Coordinates of C-alpha atoms in Angstrom, one line a residue:
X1 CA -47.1 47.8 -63.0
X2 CA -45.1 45.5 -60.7
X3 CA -47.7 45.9 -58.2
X4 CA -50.8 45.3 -60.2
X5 CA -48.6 41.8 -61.1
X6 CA -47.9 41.3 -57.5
X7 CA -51.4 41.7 -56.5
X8 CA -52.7 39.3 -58.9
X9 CA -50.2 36.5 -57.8
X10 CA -51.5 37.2 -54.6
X11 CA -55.1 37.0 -55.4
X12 CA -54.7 34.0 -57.2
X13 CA -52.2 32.0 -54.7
X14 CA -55.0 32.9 -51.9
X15 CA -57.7 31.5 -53.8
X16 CA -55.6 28.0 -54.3
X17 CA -55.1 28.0 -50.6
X18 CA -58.6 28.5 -49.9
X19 CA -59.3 25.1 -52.2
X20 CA -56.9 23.2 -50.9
X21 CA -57.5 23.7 -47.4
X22 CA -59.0 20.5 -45.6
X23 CA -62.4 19.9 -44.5
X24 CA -61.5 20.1 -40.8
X25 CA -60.6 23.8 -41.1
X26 CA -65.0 23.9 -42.0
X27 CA -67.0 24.4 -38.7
X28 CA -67.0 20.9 -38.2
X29 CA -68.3 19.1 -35.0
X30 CA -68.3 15.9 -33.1
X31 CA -71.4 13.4 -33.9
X32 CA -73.6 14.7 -30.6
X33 CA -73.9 11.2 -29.3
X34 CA -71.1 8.0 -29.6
X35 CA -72.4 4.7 -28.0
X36 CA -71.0 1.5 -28.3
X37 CA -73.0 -2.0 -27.2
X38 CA -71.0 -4.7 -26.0
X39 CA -73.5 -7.1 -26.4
X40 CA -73.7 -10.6 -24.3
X41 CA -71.6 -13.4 -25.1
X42 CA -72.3 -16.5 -27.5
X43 CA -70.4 -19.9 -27.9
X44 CA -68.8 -21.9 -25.9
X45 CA -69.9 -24.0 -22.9
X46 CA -70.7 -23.3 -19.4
X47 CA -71.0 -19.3 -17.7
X48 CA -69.6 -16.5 -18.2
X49 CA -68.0 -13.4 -16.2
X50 CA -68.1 -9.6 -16.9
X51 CA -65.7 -6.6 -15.9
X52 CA -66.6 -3.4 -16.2
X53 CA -64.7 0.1 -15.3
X54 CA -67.0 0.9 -12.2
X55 CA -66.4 -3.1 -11.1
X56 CA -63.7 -4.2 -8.7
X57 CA -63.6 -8.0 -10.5
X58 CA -65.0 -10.4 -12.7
X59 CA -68.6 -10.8 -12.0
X60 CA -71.2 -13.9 -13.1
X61 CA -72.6 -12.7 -16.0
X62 CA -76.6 -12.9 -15.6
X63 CA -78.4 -14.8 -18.1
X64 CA -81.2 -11.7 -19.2
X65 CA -78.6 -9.4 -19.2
X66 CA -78.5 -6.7 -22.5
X67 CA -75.9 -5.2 -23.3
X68 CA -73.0 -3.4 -21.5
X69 CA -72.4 0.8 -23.1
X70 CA -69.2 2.3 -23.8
X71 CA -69.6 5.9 -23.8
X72 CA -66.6 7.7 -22.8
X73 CA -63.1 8.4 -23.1
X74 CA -61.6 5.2 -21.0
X75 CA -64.8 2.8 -20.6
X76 CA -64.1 -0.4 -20.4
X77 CA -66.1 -3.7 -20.8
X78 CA -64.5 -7.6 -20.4
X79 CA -65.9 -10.8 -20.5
X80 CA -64.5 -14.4 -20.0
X81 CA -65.5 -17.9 -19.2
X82 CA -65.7 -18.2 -15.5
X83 CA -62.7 -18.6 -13.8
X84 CA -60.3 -18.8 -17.0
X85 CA -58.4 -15.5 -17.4
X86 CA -56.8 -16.9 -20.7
X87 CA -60.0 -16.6 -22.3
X88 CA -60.8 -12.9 -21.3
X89 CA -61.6 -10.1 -24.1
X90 CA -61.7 -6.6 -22.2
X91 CA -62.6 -3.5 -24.9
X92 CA -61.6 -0.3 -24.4
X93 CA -62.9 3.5 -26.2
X94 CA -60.1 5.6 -26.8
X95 CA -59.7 9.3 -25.7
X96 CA -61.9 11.8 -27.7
X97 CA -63.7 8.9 -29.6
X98 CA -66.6 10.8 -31.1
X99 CA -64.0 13.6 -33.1
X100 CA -61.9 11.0 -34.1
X101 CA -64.6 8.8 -35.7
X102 CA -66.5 11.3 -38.1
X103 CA -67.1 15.2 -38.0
X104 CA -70.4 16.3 -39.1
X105 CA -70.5 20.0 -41.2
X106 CA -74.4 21.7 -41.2
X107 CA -75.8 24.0 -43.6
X108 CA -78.5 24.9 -41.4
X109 CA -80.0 28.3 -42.8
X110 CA -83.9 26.7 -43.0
X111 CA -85.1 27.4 -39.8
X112 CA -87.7 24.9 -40.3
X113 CA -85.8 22.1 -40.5
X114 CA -83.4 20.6 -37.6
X115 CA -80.8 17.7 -38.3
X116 CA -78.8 15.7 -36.1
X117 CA -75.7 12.9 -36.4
X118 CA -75.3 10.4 -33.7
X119 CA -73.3 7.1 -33.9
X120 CA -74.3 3.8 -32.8
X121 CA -72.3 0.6 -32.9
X122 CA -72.3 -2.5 -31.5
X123 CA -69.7 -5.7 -30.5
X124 CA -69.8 -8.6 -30.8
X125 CA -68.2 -11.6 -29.0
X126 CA -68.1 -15.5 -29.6
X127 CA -66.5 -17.9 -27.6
X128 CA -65.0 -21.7 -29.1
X129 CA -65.0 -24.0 -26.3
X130 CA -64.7 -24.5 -23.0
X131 CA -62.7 -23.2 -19.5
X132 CA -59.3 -24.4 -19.6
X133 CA -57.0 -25.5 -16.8
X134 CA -54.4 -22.4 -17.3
X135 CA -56.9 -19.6 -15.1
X136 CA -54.1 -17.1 -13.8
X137 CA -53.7 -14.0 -15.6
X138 CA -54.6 -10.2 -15.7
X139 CA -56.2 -9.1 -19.1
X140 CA -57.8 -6.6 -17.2
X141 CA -54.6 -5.3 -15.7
X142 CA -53.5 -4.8 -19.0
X143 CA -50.8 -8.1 -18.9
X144 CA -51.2 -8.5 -23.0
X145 CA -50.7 -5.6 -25.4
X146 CA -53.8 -4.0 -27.1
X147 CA -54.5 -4.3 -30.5
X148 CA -57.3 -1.8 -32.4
X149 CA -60.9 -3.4 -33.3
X150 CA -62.0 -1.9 -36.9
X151 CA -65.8 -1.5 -37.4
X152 CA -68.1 -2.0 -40.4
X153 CA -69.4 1.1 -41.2
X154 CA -73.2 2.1 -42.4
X155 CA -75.4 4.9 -42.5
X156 CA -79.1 5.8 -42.2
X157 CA -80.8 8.9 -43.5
X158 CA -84.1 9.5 -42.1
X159 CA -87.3 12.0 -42.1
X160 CA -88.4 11.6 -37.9
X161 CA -90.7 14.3 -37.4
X162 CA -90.7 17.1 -40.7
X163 CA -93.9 18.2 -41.8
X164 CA -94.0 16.2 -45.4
X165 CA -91.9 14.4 -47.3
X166 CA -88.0 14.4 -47.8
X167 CA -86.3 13.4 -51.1
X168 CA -83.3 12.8 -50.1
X169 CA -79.6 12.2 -51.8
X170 CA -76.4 10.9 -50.1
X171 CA -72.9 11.0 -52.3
X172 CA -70.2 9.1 -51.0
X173 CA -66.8 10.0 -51.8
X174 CA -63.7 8.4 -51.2
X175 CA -60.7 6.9 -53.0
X176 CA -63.3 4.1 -54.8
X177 CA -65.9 5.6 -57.3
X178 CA -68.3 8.7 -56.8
X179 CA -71.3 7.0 -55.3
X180 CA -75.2 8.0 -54.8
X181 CA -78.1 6.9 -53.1
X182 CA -81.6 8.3 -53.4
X183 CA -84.5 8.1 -51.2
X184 CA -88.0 9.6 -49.9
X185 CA -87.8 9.9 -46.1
X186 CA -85.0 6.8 -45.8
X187 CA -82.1 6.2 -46.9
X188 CA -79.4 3.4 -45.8
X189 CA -76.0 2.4 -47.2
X190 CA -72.9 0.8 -46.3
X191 CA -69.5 2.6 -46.1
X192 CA -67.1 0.5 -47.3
X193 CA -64.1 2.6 -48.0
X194 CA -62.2 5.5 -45.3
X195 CA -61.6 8.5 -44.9
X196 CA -64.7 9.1 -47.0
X197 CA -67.5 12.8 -47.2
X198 CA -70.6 12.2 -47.7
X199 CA -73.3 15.1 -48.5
X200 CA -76.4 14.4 -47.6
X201 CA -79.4 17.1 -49.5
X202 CA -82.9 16.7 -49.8
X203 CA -85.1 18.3 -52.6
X204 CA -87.6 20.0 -50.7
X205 CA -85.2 22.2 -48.6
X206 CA -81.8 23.8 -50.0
X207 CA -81.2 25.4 -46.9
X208 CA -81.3 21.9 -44.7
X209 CA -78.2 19.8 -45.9
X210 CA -74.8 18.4 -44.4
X211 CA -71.2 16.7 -45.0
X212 CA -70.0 14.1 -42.8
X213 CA -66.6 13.2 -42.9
X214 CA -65.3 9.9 -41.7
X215 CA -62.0 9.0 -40.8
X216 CA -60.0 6.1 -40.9
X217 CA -59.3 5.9 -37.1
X218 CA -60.3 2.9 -35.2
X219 CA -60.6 4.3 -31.4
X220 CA -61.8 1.2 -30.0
X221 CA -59.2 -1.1 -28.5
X222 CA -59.2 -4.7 -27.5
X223 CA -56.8 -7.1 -25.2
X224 CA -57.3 -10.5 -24.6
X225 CA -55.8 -13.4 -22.6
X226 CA -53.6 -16.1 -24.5
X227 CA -55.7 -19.5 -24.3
X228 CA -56.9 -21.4 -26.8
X229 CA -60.5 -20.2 -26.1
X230 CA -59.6 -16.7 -26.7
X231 CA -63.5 -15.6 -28.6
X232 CA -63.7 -14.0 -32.1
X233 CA -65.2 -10.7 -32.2
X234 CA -66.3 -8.3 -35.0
X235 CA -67.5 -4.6 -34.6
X236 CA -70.6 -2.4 -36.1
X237 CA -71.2 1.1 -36.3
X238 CA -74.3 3.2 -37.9
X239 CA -74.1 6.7 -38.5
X240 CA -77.8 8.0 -37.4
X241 CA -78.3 11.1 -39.6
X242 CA -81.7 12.4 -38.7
X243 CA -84.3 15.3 -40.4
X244 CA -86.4 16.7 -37.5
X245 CA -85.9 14.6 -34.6
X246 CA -87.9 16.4 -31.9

């Protein structure tokens, strides 16, 4: 009798474990592509410089330049008004940025259909005014402590290459309301609120669905000089969850 008791205890203390345990303990992996865009320069008056990691110094910054990518673990990416270190804004990705963003979970038994999660973002940069006087300095050096750069977070759901059309159905959950979004072949929504999961299902295929789960980890880093022409910057990032994309 005492061990029929003992083995339902058992039973049912190994059946609360296996609730409670977190979503990381799921085969979860890494978005398969984190890029980050730091994108030219805006504002104030006269040229600007660039540094990047595979640079020795500031550089003039061309004027049809696109963008500069940060990619991996250490990239940097600075920019200034020529000559004026106290205006210079250097970014920097963290170590192991793409696991510490989101994870991404697959239910992948339909054979048919392939999916994929990559993440986008892009920075932005404005500058007030002009070069000052005060030049010496070494933002780049790392003179002035770093502070972390939060992004605005979105998603987009989308039907690239399957054969017919995709109804699909994102639910967001975090610590705000329960919330869905419906669409055929598209879907995009803003994530307001981290950590958050969000299941993404479509109607036409049971066996093609997927959890992301996003953390509230900003791995981006930013340093800047101490002038009154420091620039303003704000930060974007799209989770690119795609049906089919060869």
């Amino acid at each position: 009798m005492m061990m029929l008791r003992l083995a339902s205890v058992l039973a049912v203390a190994t059946a609360v474990i296996a609730l409670s345990l977190p979503a990381r303990s799921l085969d979860i992996q890494a978005p398969s592509l984190v890029y980050i865009d730091t994108l030219p320069p805006s504002g104030g008056s006269g040229s600007y410089q660039y540094h990047l990691t595979n640079t020795k110094t500031w550089n003039t910054l061309p004027s049809d330049v696109g963008s500069f990518g940060l990619a991996n673990s250490g990239d940097k990416a600075g920019y200034r008004l020529t000559g004026d270190d106290a205006s210079a804004i250097v970014y920097e990705l963290a170590g192991g940025v793409g696991s510490s963003l989101a994870g991404v979970y697959y239910n992948d038994t339909d054979e048919d259909i392939s999916m994929d999660f990559q993440m986008y973002g892009s920075i932005y940069t404005t500058f007030p005014g002009k070069a000052a006087i005060q030049r010496r300095g070494n933002t780049w050096g790392g003179s002035y402590p770093k502070s972390t750069v939060p992004f605005n977070s979105s998603i987009t759901v989308d039907n690239i290459k399957c054969d017919g059309d995709l109804t699909f159905t994102v639910v967001v959950t975090s610590s705000s309301p329960t919330k869905t979004f419906t669409g055929v072949n598209h879907v995009g929504l803003p994530l307001t609120t981290l950590p958050a999961n969000v299941t993404i299902t479509n109607l036409e295929h049971s066996g093609a669905s997927l959890t992301l789960f996003y953390y509230n980890t900003n791995p981006l880093s930013v340093t800047h000089g101490k002038g009154s022409n420091v620039p303003s910057y704000s930060a974007d990032i799209n989770g690119q969850v795609q049906f089919c994309p060869d």
